[in-house]
Tab-separated table of C-alpha atoms in Angstrom:
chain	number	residue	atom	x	y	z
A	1	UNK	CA	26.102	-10.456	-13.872
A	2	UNK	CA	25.334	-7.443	-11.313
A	3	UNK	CA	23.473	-5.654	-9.796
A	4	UNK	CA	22.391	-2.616	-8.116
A	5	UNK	CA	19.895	-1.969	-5.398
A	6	UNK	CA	18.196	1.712	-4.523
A	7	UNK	CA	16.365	2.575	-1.090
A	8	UNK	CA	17.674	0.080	0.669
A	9	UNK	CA	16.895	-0.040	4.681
A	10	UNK	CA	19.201	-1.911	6.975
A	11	UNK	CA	16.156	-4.477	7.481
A	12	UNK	CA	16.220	-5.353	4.270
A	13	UNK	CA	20.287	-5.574	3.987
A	14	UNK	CA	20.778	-9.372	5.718
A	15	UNK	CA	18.300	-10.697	2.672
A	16	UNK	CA	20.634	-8.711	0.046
A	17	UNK	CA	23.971	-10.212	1.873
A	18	UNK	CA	22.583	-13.754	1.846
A	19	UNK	CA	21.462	-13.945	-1.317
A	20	UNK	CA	24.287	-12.289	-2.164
A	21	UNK	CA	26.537	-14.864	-1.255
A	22	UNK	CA	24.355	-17.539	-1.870
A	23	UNK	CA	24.812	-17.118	-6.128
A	24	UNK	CA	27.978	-15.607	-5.892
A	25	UNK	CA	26.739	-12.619	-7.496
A	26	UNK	CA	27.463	-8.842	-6.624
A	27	UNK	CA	24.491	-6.599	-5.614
A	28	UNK	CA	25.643	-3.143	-4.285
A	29	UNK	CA	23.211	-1.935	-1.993
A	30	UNK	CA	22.525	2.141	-1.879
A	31	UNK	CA	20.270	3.512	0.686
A	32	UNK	CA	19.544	6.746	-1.035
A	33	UNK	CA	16.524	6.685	-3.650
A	34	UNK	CA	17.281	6.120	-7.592
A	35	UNK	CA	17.580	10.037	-8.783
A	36	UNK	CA	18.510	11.882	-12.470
A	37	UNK	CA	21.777	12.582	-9.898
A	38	UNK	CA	22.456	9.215	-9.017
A	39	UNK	CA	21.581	7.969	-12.684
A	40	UNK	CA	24.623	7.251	-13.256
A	41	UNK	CA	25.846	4.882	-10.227
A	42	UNK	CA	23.747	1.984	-12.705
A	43	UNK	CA	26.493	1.933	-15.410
A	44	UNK	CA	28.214	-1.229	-15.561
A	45	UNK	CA	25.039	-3.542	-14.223
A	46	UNK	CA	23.050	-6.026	-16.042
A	47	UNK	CA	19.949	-4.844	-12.996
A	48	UNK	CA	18.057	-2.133	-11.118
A	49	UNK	CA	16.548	-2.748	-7.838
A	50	UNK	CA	14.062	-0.216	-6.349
A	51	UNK	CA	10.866	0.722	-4.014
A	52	UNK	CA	8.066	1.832	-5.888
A	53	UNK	CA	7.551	4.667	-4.098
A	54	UNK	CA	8.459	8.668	-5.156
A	55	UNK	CA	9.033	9.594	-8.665
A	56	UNK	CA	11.995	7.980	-10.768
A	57	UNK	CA	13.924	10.304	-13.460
A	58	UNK	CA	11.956	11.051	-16.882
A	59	UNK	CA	14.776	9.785	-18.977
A	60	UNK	CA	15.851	6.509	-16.907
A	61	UNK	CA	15.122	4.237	-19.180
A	62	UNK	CA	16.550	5.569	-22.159
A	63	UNK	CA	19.775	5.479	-19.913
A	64	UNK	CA	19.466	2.313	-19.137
A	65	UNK	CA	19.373	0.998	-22.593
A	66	UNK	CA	22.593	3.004	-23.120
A	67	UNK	CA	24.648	1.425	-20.139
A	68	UNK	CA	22.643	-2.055	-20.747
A	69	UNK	CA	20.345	-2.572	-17.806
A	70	UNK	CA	18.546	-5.311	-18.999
A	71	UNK	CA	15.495	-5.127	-15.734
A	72	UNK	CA	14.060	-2.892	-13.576
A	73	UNK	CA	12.852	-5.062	-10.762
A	74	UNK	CA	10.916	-3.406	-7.883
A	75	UNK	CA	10.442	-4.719	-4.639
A	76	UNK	CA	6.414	-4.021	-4.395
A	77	UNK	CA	2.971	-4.659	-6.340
A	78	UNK	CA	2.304	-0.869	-8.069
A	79	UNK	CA	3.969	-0.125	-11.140
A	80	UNK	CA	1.597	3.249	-11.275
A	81	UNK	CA	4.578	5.735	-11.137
A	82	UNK	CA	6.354	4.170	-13.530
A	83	UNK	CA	7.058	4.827	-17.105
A	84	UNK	CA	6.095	1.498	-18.695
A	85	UNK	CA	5.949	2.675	-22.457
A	86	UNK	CA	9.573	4.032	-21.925
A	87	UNK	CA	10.597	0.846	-20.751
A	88	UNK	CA	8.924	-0.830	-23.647
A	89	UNK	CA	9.763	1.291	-25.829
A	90	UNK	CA	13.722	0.595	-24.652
A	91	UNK	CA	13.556	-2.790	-24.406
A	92	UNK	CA	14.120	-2.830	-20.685
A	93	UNK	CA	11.904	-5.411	-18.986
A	94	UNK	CA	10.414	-4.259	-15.507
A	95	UNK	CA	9.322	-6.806	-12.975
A	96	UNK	CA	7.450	-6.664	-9.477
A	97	UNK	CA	6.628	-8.433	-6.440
A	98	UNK	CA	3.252	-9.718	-7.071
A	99	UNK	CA	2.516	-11.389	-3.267
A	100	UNK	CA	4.891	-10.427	-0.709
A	101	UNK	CA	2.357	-11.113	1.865
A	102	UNK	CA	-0.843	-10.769	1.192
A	103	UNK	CA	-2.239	-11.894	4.829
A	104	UNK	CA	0.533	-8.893	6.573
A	105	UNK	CA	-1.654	-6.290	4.981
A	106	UNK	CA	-4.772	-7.775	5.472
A	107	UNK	CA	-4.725	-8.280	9.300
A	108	UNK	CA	-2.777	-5.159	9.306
A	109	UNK	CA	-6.662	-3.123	7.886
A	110	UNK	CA	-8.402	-5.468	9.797
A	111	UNK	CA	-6.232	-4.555	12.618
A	112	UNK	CA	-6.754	-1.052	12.310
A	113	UNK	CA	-10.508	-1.083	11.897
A	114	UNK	CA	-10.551	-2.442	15.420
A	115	UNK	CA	-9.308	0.068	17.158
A	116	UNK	CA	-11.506	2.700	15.212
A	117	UNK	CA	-14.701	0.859	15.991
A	118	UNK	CA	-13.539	0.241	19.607
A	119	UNK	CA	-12.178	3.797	20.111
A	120	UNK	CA	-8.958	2.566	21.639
A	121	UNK	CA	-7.168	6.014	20.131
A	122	UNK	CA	-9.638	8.262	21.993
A	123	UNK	CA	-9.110	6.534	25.361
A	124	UNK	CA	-5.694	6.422	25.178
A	125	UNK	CA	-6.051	10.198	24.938
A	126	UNK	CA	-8.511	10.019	27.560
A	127	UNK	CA	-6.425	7.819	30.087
A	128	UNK	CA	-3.134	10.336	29.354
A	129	UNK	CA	-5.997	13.078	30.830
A	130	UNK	CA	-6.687	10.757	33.793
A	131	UNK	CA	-10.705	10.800	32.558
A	132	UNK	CA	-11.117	7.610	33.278
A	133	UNK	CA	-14.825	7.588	32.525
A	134	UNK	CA	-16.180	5.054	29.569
A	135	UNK	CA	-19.985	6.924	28.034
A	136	UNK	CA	-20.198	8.017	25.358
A	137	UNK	CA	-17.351	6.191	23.578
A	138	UNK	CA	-19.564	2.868	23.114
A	139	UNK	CA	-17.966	0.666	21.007
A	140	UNK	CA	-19.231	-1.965	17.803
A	141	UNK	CA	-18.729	-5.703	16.878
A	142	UNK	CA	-17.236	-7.208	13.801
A	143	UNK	CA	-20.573	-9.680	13.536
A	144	UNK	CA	-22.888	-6.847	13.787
A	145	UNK	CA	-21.472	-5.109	10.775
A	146	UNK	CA	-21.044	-5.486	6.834
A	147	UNK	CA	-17.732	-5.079	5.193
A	148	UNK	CA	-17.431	-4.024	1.888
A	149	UNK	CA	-13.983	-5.280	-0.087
A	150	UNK	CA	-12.975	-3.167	-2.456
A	151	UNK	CA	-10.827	-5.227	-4.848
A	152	UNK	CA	-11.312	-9.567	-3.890
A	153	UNK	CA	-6.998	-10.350	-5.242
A	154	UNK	CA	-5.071	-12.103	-2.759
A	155	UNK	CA	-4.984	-9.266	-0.320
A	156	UNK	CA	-8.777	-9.035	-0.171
A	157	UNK	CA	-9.606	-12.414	0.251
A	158	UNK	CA	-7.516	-12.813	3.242
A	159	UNK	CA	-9.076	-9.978	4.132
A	160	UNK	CA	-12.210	-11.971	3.717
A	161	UNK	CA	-11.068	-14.938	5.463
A	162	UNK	CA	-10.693	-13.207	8.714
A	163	UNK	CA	-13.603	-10.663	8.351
A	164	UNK	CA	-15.516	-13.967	8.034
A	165	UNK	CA	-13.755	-15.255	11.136
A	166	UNK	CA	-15.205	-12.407	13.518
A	167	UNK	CA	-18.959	-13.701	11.996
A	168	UNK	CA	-19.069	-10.127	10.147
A	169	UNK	CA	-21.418	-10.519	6.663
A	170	UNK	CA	-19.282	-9.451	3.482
A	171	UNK	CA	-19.912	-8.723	0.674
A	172	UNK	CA	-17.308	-7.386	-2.349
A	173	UNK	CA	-17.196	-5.334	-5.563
A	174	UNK	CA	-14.048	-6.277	-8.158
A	175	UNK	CA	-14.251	-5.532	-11.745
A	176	UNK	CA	-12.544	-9.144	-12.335
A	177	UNK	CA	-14.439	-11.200	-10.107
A	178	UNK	CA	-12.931	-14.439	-8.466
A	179	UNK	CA	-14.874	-17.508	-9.831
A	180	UNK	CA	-15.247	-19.082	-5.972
A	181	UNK	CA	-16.081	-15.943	-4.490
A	182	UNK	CA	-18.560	-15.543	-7.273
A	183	UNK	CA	-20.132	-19.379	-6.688
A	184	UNK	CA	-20.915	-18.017	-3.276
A	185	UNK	CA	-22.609	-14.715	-4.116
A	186	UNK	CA	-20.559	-12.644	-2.185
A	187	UNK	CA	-20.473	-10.323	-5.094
A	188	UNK	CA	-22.674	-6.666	-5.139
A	189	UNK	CA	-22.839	-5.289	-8.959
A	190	UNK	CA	-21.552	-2.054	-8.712
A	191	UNK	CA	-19.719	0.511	-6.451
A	192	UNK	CA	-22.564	2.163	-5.567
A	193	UNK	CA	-24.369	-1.088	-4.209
A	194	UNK	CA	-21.818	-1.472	-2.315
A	195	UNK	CA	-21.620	1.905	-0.453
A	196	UNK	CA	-25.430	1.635	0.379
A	197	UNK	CA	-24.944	-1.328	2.401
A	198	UNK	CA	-21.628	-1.367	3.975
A	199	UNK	CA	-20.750	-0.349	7.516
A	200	UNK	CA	-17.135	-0.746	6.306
A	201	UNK	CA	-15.348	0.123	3.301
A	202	UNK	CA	-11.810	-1.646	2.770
A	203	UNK	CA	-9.875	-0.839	0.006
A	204	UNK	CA	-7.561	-3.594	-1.753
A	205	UNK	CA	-7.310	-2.519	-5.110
A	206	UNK	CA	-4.633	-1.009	-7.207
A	207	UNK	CA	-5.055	2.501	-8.711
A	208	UNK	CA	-5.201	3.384	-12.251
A	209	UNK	CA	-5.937	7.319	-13.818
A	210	UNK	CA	-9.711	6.142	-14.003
A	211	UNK	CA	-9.396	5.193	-10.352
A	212	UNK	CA	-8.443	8.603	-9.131
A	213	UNK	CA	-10.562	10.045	-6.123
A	214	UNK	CA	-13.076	6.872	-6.639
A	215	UNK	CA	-13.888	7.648	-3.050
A	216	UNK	CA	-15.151	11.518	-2.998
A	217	UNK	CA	-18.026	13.909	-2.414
A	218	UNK	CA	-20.041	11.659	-4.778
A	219	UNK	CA	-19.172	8.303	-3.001
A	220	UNK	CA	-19.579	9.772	0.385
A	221	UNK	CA	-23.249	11.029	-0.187
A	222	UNK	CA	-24.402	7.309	-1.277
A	223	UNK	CA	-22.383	5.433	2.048
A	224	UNK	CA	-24.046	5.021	5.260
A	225	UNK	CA	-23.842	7.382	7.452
A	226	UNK	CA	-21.252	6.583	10.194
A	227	UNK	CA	-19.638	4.463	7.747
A	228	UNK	CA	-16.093	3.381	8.346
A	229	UNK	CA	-13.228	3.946	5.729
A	230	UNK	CA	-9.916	1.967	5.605
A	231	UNK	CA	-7.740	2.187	2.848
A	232	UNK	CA	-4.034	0.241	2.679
A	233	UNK	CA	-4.369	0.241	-0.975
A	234	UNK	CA	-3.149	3.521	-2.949
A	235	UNK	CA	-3.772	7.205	-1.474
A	236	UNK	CA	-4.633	8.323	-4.651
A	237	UNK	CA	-8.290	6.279	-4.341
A	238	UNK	CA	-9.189	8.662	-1.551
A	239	UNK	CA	-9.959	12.473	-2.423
A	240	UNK	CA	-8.431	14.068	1.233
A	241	UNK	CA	-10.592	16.956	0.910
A	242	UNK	CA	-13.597	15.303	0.447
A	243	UNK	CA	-12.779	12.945	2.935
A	244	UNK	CA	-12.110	15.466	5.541
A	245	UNK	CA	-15.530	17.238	5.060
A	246	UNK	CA	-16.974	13.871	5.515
A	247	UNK	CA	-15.574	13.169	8.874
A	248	UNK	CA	-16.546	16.497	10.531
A	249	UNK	CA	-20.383	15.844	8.736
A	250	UNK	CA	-20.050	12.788	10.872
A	251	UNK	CA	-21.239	10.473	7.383
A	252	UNK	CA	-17.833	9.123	7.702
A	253	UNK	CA	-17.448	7.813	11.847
A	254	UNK	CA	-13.866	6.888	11.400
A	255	UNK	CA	-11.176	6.406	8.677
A	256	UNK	CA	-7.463	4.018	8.846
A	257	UNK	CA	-5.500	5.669	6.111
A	258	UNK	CA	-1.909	3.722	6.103
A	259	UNK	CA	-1.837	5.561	2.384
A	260	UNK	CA	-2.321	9.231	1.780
A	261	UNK	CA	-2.345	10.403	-1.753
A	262	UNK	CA	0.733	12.827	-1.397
A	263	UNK	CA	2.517	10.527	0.636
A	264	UNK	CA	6.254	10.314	-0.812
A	265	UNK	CA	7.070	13.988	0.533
A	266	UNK	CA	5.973	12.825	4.183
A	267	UNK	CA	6.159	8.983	4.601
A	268	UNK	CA	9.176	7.021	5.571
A	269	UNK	CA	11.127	10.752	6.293
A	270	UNK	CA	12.114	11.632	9.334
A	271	UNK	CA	10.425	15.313	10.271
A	272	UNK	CA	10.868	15.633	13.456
A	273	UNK	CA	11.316	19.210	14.500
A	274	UNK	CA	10.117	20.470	10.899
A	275	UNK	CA	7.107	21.933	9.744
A	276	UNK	CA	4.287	20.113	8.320
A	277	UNK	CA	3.847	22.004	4.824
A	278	UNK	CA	0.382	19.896	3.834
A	279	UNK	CA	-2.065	21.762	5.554
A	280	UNK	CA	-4.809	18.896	4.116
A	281	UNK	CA	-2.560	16.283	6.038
A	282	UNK	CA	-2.450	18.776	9.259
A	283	UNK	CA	-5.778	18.585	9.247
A	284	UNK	CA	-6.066	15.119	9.033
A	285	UNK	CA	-3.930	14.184	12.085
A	286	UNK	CA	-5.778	16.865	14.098
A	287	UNK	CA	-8.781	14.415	13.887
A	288	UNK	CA	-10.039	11.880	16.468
A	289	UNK	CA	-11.416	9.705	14.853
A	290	UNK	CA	-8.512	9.384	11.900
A	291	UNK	CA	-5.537	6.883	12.220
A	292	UNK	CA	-2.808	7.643	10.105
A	293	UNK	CA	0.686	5.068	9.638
A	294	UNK	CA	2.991	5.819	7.121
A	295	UNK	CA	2.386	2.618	4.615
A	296	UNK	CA	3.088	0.013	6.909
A	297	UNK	CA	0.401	-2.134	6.499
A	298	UNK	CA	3.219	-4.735	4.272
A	299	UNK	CA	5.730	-4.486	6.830
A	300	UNK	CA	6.387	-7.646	8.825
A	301	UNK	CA	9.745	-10.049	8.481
A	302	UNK	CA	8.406	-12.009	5.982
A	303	UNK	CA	7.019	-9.847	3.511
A	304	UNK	CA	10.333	-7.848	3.929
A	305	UNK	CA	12.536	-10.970	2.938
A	306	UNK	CA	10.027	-12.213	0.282
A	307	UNK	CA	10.072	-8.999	-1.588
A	308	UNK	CA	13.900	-8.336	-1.750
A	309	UNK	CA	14.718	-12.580	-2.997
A	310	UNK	CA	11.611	-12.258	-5.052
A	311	UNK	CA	12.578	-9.387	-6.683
A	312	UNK	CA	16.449	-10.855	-6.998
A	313	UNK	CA	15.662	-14.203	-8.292
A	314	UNK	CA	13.148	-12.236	-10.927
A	315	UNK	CA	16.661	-9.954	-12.314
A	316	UNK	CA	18.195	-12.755	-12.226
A	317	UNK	CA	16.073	-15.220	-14.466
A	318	UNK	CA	15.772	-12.103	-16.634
A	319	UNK	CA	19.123	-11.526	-17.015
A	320	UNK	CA	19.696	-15.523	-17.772
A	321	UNK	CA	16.364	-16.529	-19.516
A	322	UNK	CA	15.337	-12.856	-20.896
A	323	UNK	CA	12.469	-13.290	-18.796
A	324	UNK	CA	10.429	-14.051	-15.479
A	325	UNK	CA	7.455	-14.575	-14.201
A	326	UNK	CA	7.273	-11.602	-12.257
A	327	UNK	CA	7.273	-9.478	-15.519
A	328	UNK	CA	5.021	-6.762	-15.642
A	329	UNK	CA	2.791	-6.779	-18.978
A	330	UNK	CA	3.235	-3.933	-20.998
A	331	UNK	CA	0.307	-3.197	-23.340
């Protein structure tokens, strides 16, 4: 038994090494993504490591089943930009990391709503000016404002937890509600309930095709105006566009976007000294009021270590069992 892992970063290497060692089992460790030109660097291995991020290579399953990979196993929740019928349909089994950390990404949106709604960004510019003067950047409370959860799985209800911890009232739309949360009525019925009362929209949900641009013109014109918008969820919820024209209205007062919904041409690449060709993300960092981090809402030591042995110890019970409990269902 081996296996191969793709986009590995050198913080994730020690975890590889380990566990590695630890069950004597070989795991060759490529830092370059899993491309139709590097296809063929999986021949010979029972496993495929990855990031779910970026596009993989139309016919990489069908490959697989002709060298034998026997699992795909990412190191992250989304399976949206992958081919899951292929994989069905060629026997390879795919498997994910379900709960890294849900509480890293949760303080990390929480995190970054605080500095929107106490305009640290602005008088940091401010300060680099020398204007040392406070009016009119007044600030808001956590207990004087709703929060709306978008999606209640175990990244929004720690997101709960500590939104209830600063006294703010919230209240939550999921299309699968949790029973407990449900016993305590935290629940609105629809999306559009939800955007009429809350001072803050979080998104922690995954995104599906139906999913696409759920927040846009439409959505906008039903929120509060000088709503808040934070989304560490999937880019592709948020229609940029839209968005934009909704912070210079002023309906939106501030957005945290550690996901943008052409992301894998920009995030985690180093630019420096090249162009920006996205004029909608230009525009984005060119506003005030718009903080911008290049999906690192998950990225703390632990959630780093649990996703690269979680996703090791899933190829590996796939690869002697035929199956884990990380697999991803395939309708």
């Amino acid at each position: 038994m081996k296996f191969i892992a793709f986009n590995v970063r050198q913080d994730e290497q020690p975890y590889f090494e380990n566990w590695s060692r630890q069950n004597q089992i070989e795991v060759k460790l490529v830092a370059d993504a899993l491309t139709a030109a590097s296809l063929k660097q999986v021949d010979g291995y029972d496993g495929v490591l990855a990031l779910q991020t970026g596009s993989y290579p139309a016919a990489m399953f069908e490959h697989f089943k002709r060298c034998g990979v026997k699992v795909f196993a990412i190191r992250n929740v989304g399976t949206d930009n992958i081919d899951l019928a292929a994989a069905k349909a060629n026997g390879v089994l795919v498997t994910n990391v379900p709960a890294y950390s849900p509480n890293a990404i949760a303080e990390f949106s929480v995190t970054q709503l605080m500095q929107l709604v106490r305009n640290t960004t602005i008088f940091r510019q401010k300060i680099a000016e020398q204007d040392f003067r406070w009016a009119p950047h007044v600030g808001k409370e956590l207990r004087s404002l709703t929060v709306g959860v978008i999606g209640t799985g175990r990244i929004g209800r720690a997101a709960i937890d500590i939104y209830r911890g600063f006294g703010a009232k919230v209240i939550a739309y999921d299309l699968y509600p949790n029973p407990q949360l449900q016993a305590e009525g935290i629940y609105v019925d629809s999306y559009d309930e939800l955007f009429a009362q809350a001072d803050v929209i979080t998104l922690h949900m995954p995104a599906t095709a139906t999913d696409r641009h759920l927040i846009g013109e439409k959505a906008f014109a039903k929120m509060k105006a000088g709503v808040y918008l934070i989304n560490t969820a999937r880019g592709t919820l948020i229609d940029t566009k839209a968005l934009l024209a909704a912070l210079k209205s002023g309906k939106v007062a501030g957005a945290a976007l550690d996901t943008y919904e052409n992301e894998s041409a920009l995030f985690n690449h180093d630019l420096r000294g090249q162009k920006i060709k996205d004029p909608l993300f230009k525009e984005l960092m060119q506003q005030q009021n718009v903080l911008i981090t290049p999906h690192i809402a998950f990225y703390t030591t632990t959630a780093v270590e649990n996703m690269v042995l979680i996703s090791l110890n899933s190829a590996k019970s796939v690869c002697e069992k035929g199956t884990a409990d990380t697999v991803v269902k395939i309708r």
